[in-house]
Coordinates of C-alpha atoms in Angstrom, one line a residue:
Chain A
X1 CA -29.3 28.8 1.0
X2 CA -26.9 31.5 2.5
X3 CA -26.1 30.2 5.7
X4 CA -24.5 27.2 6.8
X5 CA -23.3 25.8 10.4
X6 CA -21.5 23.0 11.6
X7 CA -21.7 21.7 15.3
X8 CA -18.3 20.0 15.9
X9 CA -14.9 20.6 15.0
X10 CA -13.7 17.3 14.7
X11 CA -12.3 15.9 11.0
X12 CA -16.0 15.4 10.2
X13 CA -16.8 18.8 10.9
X14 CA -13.8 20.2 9.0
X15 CA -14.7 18.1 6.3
X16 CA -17.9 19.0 5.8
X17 CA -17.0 22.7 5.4
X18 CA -13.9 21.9 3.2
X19 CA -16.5 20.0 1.1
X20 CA -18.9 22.4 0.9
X21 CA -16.9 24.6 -0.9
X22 CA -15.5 22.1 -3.1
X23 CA -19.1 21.9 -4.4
X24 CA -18.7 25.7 -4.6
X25 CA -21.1 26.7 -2.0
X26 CA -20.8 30.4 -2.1
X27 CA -22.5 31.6 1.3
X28 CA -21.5 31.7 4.8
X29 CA -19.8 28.8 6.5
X30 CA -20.0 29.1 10.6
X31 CA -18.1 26.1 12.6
X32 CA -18.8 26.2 16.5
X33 CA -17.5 23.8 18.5
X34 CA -16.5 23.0 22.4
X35 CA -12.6 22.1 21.8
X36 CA -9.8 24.8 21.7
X37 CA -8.2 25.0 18.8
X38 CA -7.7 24.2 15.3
X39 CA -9.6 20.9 14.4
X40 CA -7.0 18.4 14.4
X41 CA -6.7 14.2 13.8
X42 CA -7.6 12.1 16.9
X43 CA -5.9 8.5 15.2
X44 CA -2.7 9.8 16.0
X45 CA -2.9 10.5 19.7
X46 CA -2.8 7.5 20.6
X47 CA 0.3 6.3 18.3
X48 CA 2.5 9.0 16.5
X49 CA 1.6 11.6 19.3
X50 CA 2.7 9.6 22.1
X51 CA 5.9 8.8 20.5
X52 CA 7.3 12.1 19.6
X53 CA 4.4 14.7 21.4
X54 CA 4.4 17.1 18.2
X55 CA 0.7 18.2 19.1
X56 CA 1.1 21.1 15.5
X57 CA 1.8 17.9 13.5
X58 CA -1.8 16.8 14.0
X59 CA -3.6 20.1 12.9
X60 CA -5.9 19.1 9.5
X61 CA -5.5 22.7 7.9
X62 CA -3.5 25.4 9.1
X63 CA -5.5 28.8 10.0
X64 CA -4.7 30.3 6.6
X65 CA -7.1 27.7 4.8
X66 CA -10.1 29.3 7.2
X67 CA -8.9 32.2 5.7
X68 CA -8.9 31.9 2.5
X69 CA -11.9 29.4 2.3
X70 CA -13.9 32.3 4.1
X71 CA -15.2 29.5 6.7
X72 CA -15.4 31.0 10.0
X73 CA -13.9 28.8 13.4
X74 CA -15.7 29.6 16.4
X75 CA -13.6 27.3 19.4
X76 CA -14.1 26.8 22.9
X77 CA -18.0 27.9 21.7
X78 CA -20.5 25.5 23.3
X79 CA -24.2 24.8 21.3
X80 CA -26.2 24.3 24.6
X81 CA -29.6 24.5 22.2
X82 CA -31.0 24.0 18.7
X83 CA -34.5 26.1 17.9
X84 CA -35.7 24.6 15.0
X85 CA -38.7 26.9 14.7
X86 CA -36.2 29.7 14.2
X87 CA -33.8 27.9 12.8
X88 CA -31.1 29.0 15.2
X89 CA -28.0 27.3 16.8
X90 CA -27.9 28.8 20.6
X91 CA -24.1 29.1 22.6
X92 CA -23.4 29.2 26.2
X93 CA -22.6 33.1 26.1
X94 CA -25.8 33.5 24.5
X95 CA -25.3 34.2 21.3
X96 CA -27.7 32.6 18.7
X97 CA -26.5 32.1 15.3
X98 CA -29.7 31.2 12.7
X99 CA -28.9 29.0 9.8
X100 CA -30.6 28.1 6.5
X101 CA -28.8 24.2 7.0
X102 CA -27.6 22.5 10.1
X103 CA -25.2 20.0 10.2
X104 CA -24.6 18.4 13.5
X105 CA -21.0 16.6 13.7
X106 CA -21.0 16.4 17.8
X107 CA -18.9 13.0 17.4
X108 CA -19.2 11.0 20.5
X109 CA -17.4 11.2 24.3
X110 CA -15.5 8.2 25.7
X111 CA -18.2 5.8 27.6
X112 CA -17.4 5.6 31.8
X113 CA -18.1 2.3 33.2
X114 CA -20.0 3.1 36.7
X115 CA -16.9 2.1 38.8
X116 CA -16.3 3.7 41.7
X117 CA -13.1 5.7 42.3
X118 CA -12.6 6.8 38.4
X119 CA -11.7 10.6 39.7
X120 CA -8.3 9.3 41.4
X121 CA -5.1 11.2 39.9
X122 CA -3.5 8.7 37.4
X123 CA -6.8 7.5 35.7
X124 CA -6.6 8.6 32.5
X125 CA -8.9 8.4 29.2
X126 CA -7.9 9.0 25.8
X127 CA -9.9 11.2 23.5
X128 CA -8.4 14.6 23.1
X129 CA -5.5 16.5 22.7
X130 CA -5.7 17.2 26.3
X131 CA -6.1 13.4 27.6
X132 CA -3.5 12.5 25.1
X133 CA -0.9 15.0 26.6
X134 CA -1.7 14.4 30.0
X135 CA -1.4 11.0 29.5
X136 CA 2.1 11.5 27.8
X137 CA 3.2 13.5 30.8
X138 CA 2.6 11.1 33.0
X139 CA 4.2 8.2 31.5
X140 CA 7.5 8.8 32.1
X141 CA 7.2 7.8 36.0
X142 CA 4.4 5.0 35.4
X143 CA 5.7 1.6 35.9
X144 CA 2.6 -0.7 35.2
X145 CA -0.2 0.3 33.3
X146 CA -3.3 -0.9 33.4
X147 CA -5.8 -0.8 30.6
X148 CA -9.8 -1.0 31.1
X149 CA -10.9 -2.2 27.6
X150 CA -9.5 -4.2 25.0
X151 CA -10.3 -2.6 22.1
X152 CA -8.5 0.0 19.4
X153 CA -7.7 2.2 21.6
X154 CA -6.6 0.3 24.9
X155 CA -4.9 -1.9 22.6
X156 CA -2.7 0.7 20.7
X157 CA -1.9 2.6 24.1
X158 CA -0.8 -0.8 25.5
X159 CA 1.9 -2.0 22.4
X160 CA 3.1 1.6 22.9
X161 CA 3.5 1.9 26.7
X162 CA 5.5 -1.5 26.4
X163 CA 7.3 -0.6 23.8
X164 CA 8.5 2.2 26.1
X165 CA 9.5 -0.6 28.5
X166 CA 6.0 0.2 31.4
X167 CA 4.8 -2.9 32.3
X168 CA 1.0 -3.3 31.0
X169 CA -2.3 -5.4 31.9
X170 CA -5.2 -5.5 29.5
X171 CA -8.6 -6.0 31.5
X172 CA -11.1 -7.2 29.0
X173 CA -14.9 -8.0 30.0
X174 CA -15.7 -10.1 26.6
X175 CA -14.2 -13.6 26.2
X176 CA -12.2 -11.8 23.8
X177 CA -10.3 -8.7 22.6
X178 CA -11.8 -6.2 19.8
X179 CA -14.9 -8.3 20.1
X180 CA -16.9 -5.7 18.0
X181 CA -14.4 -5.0 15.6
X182 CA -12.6 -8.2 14.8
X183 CA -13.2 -12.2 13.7
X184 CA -12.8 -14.2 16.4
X185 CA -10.0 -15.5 14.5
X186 CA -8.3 -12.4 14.2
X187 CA -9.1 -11.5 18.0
X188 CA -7.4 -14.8 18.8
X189 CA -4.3 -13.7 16.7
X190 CA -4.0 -10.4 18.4
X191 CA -4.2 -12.0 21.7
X192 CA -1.3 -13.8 20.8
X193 CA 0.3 -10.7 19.4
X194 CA -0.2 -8.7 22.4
X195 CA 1.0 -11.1 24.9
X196 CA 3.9 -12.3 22.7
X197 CA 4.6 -8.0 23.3
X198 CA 5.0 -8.9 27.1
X199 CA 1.4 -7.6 27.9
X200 CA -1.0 -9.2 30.1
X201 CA -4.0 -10.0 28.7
X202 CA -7.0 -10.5 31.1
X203 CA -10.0 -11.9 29.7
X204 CA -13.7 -12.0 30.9
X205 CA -12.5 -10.0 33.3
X206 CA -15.1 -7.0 34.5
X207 CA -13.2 -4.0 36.5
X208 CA -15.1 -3.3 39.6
X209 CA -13.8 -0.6 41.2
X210 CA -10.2 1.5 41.3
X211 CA -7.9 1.0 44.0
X212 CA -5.9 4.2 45.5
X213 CA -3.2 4.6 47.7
X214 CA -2.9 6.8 51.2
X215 CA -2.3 9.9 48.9
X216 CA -5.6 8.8 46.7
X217 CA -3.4 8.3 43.8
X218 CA -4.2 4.8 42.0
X219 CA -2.7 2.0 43.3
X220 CA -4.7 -0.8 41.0
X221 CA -8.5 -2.1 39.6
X222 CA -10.0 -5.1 41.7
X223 CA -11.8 -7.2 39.5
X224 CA -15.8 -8.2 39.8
X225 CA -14.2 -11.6 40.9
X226 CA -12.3 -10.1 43.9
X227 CA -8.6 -10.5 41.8
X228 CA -6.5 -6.9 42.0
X229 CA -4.4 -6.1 39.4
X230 CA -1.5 -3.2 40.6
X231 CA -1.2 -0.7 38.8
X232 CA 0.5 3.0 39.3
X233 CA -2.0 4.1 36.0
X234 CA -5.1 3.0 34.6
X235 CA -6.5 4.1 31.2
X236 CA -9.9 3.7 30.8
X237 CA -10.9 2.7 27.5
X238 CA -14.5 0.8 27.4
X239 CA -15.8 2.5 24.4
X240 CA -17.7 5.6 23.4
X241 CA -21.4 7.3 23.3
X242 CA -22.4 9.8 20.6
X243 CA -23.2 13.4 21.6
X244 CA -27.2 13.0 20.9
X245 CA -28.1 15.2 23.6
X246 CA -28.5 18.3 21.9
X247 CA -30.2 16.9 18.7
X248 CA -32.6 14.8 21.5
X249 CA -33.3 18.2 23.3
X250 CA -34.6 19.4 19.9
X251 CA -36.7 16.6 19.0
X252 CA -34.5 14.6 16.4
X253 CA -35.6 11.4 16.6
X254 CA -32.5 9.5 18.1
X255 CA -31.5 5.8 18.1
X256 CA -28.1 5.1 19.3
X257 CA -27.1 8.4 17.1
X258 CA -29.0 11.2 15.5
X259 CA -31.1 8.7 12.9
X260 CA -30.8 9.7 9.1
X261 CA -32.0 8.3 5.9
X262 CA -29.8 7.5 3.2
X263 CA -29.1 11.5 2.5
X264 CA -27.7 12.0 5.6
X265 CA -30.9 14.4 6.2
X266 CA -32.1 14.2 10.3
X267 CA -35.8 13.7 10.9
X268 CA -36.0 17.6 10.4
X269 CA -35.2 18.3 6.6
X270 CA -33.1 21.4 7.3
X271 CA -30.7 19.6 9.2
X272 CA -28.5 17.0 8.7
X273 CA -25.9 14.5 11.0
X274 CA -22.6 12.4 9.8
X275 CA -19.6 10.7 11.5
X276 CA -19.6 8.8 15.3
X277 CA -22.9 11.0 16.1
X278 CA -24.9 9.5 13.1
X279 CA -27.2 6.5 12.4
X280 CA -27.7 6.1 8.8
X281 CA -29.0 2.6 7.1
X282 CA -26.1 0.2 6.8
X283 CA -26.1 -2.2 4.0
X284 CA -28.3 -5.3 5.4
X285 CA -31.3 -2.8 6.2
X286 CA -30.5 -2.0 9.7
X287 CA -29.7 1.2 11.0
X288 CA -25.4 1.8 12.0
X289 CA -23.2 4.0 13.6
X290 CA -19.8 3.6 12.9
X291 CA -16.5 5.4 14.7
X292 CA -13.8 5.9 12.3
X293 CA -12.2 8.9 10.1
X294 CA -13.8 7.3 6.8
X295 CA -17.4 7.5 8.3
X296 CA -16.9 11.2 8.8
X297 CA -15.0 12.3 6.0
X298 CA -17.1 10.3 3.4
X299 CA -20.1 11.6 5.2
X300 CA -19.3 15.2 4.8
X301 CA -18.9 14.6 1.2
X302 CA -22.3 13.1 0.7
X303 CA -23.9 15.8 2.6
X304 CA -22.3 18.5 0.9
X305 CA -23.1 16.6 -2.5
X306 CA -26.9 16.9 -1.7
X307 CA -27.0 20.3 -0.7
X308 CA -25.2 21.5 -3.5
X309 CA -25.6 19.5 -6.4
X310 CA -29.1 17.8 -5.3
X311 CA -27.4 14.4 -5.7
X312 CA -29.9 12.2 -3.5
X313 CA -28.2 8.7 -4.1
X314 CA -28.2 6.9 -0.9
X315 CA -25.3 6.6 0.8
X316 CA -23.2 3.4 0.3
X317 CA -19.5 3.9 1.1
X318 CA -17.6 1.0 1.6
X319 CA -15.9 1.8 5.1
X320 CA -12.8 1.1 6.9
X321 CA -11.0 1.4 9.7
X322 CA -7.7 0.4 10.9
X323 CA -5.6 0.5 14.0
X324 CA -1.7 0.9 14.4
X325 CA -0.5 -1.8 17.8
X326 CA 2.8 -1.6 17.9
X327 CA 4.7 -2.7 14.1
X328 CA 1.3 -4.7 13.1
X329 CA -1.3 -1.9 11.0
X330 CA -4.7 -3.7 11.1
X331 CA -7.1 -2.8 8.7
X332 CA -10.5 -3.8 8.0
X333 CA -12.3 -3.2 5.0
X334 CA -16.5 -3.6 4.9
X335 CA -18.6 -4.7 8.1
X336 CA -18.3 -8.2 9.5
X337 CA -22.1 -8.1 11.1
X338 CA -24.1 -11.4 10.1
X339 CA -20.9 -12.9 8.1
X340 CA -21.7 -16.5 7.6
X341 CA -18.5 -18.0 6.4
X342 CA -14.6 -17.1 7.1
X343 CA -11.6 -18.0 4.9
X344 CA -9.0 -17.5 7.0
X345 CA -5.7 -17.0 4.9
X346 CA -2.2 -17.6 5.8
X347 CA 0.4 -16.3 3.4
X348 CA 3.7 -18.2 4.1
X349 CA 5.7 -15.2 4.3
X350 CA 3.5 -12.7 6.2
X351 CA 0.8 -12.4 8.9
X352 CA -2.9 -14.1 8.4
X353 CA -6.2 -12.5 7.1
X354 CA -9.6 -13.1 7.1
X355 CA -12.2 -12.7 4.6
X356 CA -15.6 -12.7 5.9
X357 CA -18.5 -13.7 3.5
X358 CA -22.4 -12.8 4.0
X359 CA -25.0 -14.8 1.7
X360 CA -21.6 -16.1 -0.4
X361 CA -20.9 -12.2 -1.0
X362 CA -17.7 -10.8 0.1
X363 CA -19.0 -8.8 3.5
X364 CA -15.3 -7.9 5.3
X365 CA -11.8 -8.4 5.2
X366 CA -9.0 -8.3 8.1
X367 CA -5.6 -7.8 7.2
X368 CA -2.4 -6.8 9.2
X369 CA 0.8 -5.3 7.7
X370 CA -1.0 -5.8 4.5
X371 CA -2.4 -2.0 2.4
X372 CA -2.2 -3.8 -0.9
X373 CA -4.9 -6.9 0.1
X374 CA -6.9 -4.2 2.2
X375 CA -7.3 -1.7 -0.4
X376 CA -8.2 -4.3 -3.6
X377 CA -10.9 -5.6 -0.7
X378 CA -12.1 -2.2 -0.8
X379 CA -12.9 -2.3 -4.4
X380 CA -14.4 -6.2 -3.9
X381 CA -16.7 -5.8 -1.1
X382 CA -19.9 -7.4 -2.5
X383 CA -18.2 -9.2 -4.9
X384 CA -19.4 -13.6 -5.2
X385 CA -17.1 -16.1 -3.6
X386 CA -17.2 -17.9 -6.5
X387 CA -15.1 -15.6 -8.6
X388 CA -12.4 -14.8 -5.8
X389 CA -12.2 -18.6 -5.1
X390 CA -11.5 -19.0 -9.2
X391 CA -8.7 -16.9 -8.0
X392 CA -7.4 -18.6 -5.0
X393 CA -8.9 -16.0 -2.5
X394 CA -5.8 -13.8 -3.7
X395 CA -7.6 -10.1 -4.3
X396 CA -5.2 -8.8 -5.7
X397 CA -5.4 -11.2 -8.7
X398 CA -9.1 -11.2 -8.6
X399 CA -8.9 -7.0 -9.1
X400 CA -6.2 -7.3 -12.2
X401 CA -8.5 -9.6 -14.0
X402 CA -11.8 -8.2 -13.4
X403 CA -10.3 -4.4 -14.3
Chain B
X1 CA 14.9 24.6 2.4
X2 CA 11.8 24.8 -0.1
X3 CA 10.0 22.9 -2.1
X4 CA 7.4 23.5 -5.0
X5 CA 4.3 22.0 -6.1
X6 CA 3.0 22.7 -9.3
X7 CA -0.7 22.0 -9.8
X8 CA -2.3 19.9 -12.7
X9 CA -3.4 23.3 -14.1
X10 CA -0.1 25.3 -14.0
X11 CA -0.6 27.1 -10.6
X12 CA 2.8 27.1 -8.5
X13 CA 3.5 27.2 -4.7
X14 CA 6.7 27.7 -3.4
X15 CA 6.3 26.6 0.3
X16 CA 9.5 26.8 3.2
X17 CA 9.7 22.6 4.4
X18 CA 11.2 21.3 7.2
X19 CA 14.0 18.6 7.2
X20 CA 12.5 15.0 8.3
X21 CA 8.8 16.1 7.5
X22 CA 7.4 14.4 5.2
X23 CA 5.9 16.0 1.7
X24 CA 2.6 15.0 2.3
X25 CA 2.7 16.9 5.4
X26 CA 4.5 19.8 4.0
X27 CA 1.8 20.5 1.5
X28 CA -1.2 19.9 4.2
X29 CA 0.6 22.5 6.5
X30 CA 1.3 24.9 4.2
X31 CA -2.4 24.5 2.8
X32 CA -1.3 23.4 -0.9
X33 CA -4.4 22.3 -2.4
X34 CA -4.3 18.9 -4.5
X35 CA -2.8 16.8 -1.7
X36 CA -5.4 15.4 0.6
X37 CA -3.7 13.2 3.1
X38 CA -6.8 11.5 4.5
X39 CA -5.4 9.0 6.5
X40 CA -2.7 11.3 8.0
X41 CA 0.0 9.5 6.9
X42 CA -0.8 6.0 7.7
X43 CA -0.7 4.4 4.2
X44 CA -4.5 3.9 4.3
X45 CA -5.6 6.0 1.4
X46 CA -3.5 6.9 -1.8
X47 CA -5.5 10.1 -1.5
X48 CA -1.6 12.4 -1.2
X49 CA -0.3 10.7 -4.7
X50 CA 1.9 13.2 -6.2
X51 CA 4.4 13.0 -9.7
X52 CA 7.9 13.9 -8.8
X53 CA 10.0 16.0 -11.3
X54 CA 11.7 13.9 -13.6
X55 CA 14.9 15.8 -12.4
X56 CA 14.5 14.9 -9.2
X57 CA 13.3 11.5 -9.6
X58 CA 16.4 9.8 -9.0
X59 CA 17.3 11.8 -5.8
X60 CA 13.7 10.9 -4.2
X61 CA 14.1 7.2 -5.1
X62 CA 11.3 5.0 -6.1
X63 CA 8.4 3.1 -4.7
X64 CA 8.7 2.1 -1.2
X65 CA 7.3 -1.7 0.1
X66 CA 3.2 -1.4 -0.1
X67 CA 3.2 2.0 -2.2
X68 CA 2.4 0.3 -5.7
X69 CA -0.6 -1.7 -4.3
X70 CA -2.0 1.4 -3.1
X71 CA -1.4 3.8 -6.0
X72 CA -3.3 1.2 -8.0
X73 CA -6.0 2.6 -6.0
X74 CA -5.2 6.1 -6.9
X75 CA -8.1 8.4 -8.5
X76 CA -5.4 9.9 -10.7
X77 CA -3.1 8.2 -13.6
X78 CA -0.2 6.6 -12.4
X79 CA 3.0 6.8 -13.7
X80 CA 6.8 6.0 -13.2
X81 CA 7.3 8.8 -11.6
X82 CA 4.2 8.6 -9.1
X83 CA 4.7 8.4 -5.2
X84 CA 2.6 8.2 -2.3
X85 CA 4.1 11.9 -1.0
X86 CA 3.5 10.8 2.8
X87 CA 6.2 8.5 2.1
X88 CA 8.8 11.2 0.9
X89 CA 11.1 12.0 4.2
X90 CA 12.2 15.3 2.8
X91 CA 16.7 15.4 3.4
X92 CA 18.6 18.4 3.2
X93 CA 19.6 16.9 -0.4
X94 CA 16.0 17.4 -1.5
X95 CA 16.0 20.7 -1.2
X96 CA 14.5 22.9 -3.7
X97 CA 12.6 19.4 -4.4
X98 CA 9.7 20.1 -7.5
X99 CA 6.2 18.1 -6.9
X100 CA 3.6 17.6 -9.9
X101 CA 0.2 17.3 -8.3
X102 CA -2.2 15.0 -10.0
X103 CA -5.7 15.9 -11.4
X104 CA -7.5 14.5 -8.2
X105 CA -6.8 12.4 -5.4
X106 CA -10.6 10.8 -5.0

C-alpha cells in the first residue's frame, strides 16, 4: 500500500492521517477537502468561539505537523467523483489523484427544513468557521433571537446569546427538547434549565415559514399553527445529513451514511468510511450513525489499526458526547436506544443524572456538571444492575471496587 | 515567556507560550507530541495529562475540582505531581514552566 487519501478535513479526517502514521505507515498521505483552511474543531464554535472569536485557537495541528508528518493538505479541493475501477479520487479542477486505500470522512451538512423564505439576510446556521463568524458578527445588533431546533446546537447558541443579554425563543417540533439525545427526564430538566436562563421554550411547535420585513431582512417564523414569533435573527438548527452523495454516485451501498461492517471497510474493500458520514453496526445489531468528535476520532484509529496492523476486531467503542449550555456541561456516556429502565439520581448537592439500563445492563448515563460520574460510566457501560445497585448506583464506588 | 516539555523518552522542546493560554493548548499549537487534547479543552478526556516539574509544582498549584476523577481515567500512571494540562492557565510567574509528558495518553 503506497498511497493513501482522505476525503474530508474535518477532526475525523485529520485523525485518520495522524493515526496512520502512528501505526507507522510509511507511504503517501493525500487529504482533499472542500473547507479553506487548516482542519480545525467544530464543538467550539458554538461556545468558546462565540465568546471571545479566536478562530487560530480552534486549529487541531498547526501547518508544521503537515510538515513534518509528510501528509499533504489539499483545501478548498472539491472530490466531485470516485472511480473505483481505477481507483482514483476526481477534483473539480480536474485533477485525479489514484489511491491504493480510500477513506471517505465527508461528515455531514446541516439539514434545511423546506420553509419558505430561509435565504432572508439574518437567517443563519451553524456549522463552519464561516457560519460561526457571521453569526458572531451579527450578534451585536440582534435583539431577539430565534432558534429553529432544540437540540445541541440550538440549545448552546441560545444559553450563550442570553447570556449576552439577546432575548431568545426556542421553537421545538417534538414534545420535547434533545428528543434524540436525552431521557425524557433529562429533556424535562433542561427545559427547566433553559427557561429558568430567561429563554422561551416553544414546544411541538413546527416553523412554517420566515417572516421578513420591507427591506427582506427577517422580521420572525410563523408557526404551522398560525402563532408568529418576532424575531430580528433566526438560527436554523433542525439537524444534520451525512455527505453520502459521492460514495452513492460510486455505488457504495448507503443507508442513512456510507454502510460499513465492523472494520470500518465500505461495501468496496479498498475503501473505507468513519465519523457523521458512517453507518457501522451499533451494539444491539442494528446499523448507527452517530455525530460527535469521539465517533470520528475513535474511528480513524480503528481504521488505521486495520490497515496497518491487520487488527480486524470489530469496532466497539463506547461513545460519548456532550454539550456545553451555558455553566451546565452535559455529557452522555453509551446510547440510550431501547433502554428499558431509568434510575434517575439526585445528589443532594449537585444537579440530577440518569442511568439508563437495557436487558438489566448498564446501556447510558446523563450527567451535568459531573466528568468524574461520566467518565467511571465510560468504563461501566455493559456492566449488571445488580452490582452497581450493591453500590447504591454510585459509579464511582462501583469502579474502585471492581479495579 | 517559554515553556519546556520533556518527553517520557528524554526528547526536549522548548516552545515560546502565550500568557492566559492554557498548556494543553500550548503544546497542541506548537505541535509537541505526547499531549493529545481530544476534547479541546473541555474536561472530557484526560487524554493532555502531563507531570509537572517537581520545582514548579508548587507555583502551578494542584488538582483543580473534577481533575482527580478524570485522571483516574488516564492511560498513563498518575502521580502527585500529575495535572490535566488543559487546566494550567499559564501566568507570567510560570514562565520558563518545565512539563514531563507521560508514556501515553490513550
Amino acid at each position: 500500500m503506497d498511497r493513501i487519501i482522505i476525503i474530508g478535513t474535518g477532526q475525523g479526517g485529520l485523525q485518520m492521517a495522524a493515526s496512520l502514521r502512528q501505526e507507522g505507515f510509511s507511504g503517501e498521505i493525500l487529504m482533499l477537502g472542500e473547507e479553506p483552511g487548516l482542519p480545525y474543531q467544530r464543538p467550539p464554535l458554538s461556545k468558546a468561539y462565540m465568546a471571545n472569536g479566536d478562530a487560530g485557537a480552534l486549529v487541531l495541528k498547526p501547518a508544521s505537523f503537515y510538515e513534518r508528518a509528510a501528509i499533504t493538505l489539499r483545501d478548498g479541493v472539491r472530490v466531485t467523483a470516485i472511480d473505483r475501477a481505477t481507483r482514483e479520487a476526481i477534483c473539480a479542477d480536474d485533477t485525479r489523484h489514484v489511491y491504493d486505500h480510500l477513506v471517505i470522512a465527508t461528515g455531514a451538512r446541516n439539514m434545511r427544513p423546506p420553509i419558505p423564505g430561509l435565504q432572508a439576510p439574518g437567517v443563519h446556521e451553524l456549522r463552519t468557521l464561516t457560519d460561526a463568524a457571521a453569526i458572531r458578527a451579527a450578534l451585536a445588533a440582534t435583539r431577539h433571537a430565534i432558534v429553529v431546533g432544540g437540540g445541541f446546537i440550538g440549545l448552546e447558541f441560545a444559553a450563550m446569546a442570553r447570556a449576552a443579554g439577546i432575548a431568545v425563543t426556542v421553537i421545538e417540533a417534538a414534545p420535547r427538547l434533545m428528543s434524540r439525545a436525552l431521557s425524557p427526564p433529562m429533556s424535562a430538566h433542561f427545559l427547566k434549565l433553559h427557561r429558568d436562563m430567561g429563554t422561551e421554550v416553544l414546544l411541538d411547535a413546527k416553523a412554517a415559514r420566515v417572516l421578513v420585513d420591507g427591506d427582506g431582512h427577517v422580521s420572525g417564523v410563523e408557526l404551522a399553527d398560525g402563532r408568529q414569533v418576532a424575531g430580528d435573527m433566526a438560527l436554523i438548527a433542525t439537524g444534520v445529513r451525512p455527505n453520502i452523495e459521492l460514495a452513492e454516485a460510486a455505488g457504495l451501498v448507503c443507508q442513512n451514511g456510507i454502510l460499513v461492517d465492523g472494520t470500518l471497510a465500505t461495501s468496496d474493500p479498498a475503501i473505507s468510511a468513519l465519523g457523521d458520514v458512517a453507518a457501522f453496526p451499533g451494539p444491539l445489531g442494528q446499523s448507527i450513525r452517530l455525530e460527535s468528535v469521539q465517533a470520528a476520532v475513535d474511528h480513524a484509529r480503528h481504521i488505521a489499526k486495520r490497515l496497518l496492523k491487520a487488527e480486524i476486531a470489530p469496532y466497539a467503542a463506547v461513545p460519548w458526547f456532550w454539550s456545553d449550555q451555558g455553566k451546565y456541561k452535559l455529557q452522555i456516556a453509551g446510547l440510550l436506544t431501547e433502554a428499558d429502565e431509568i434510575i434517575p439520581l439526585a445528589p443532594p448537592d449537585g444537579e440530577p443524572a440518569t442511568l439508563l439500563f437495557r436487558h438489566g445492563r448498564l446501556a447510558a448515563v446523563e450527567t451535568i456538571n459531573a466528568p468524574g460520574i461520566h467518565m467511571a460510566a465510560r468504563r461501566l457501560i455493559g456492566c449488571d444492575i445488580q452490582t452497581l445497585r450493591a453500590h447504591d448506583f454510585d459509579l464511582k464506588a462501583a469502579i474502585k471496587a471492581h479495579a | 515567556m517559554k515553556i519546556t516539555f520533556i518527553a517520557a523518552d528524554g526528547t526536549t522542546t522548548e516552545v515560546e507560550a502565550k500568557e492566559g493560554d492554557s498548556v494543553m493548548h500550548t503544546a497542541v499549537q506548537n505541535d509537541v507530541d505526547g499531549i493529545i487534547g481530544e476534547c479541546g479543552g473541555s474536561m472530557m478526556c484526560a487524554t493532555c495529562h502531563c507531570y509537572v516539574d517537581e520545582a514548579w509544582a508548587a507555583a502551578v498549584g494542584g488538582q483543580e475540582d473534577g481533575e482527580s476523577d478524570l485522571l483516574d481515567c488516564a492511560a498513563s500512571e498518575v502521580k502527585p505531581t500529575s495535572r490535566l494540562s488543559c487546566q494550567i492557565r499559564l501566568r507570567r510567574e510560570l514562565d520558563g514552566l518545565v512539563i514531563h509528558l507521560p508514556e501515553s495518553q490513550l
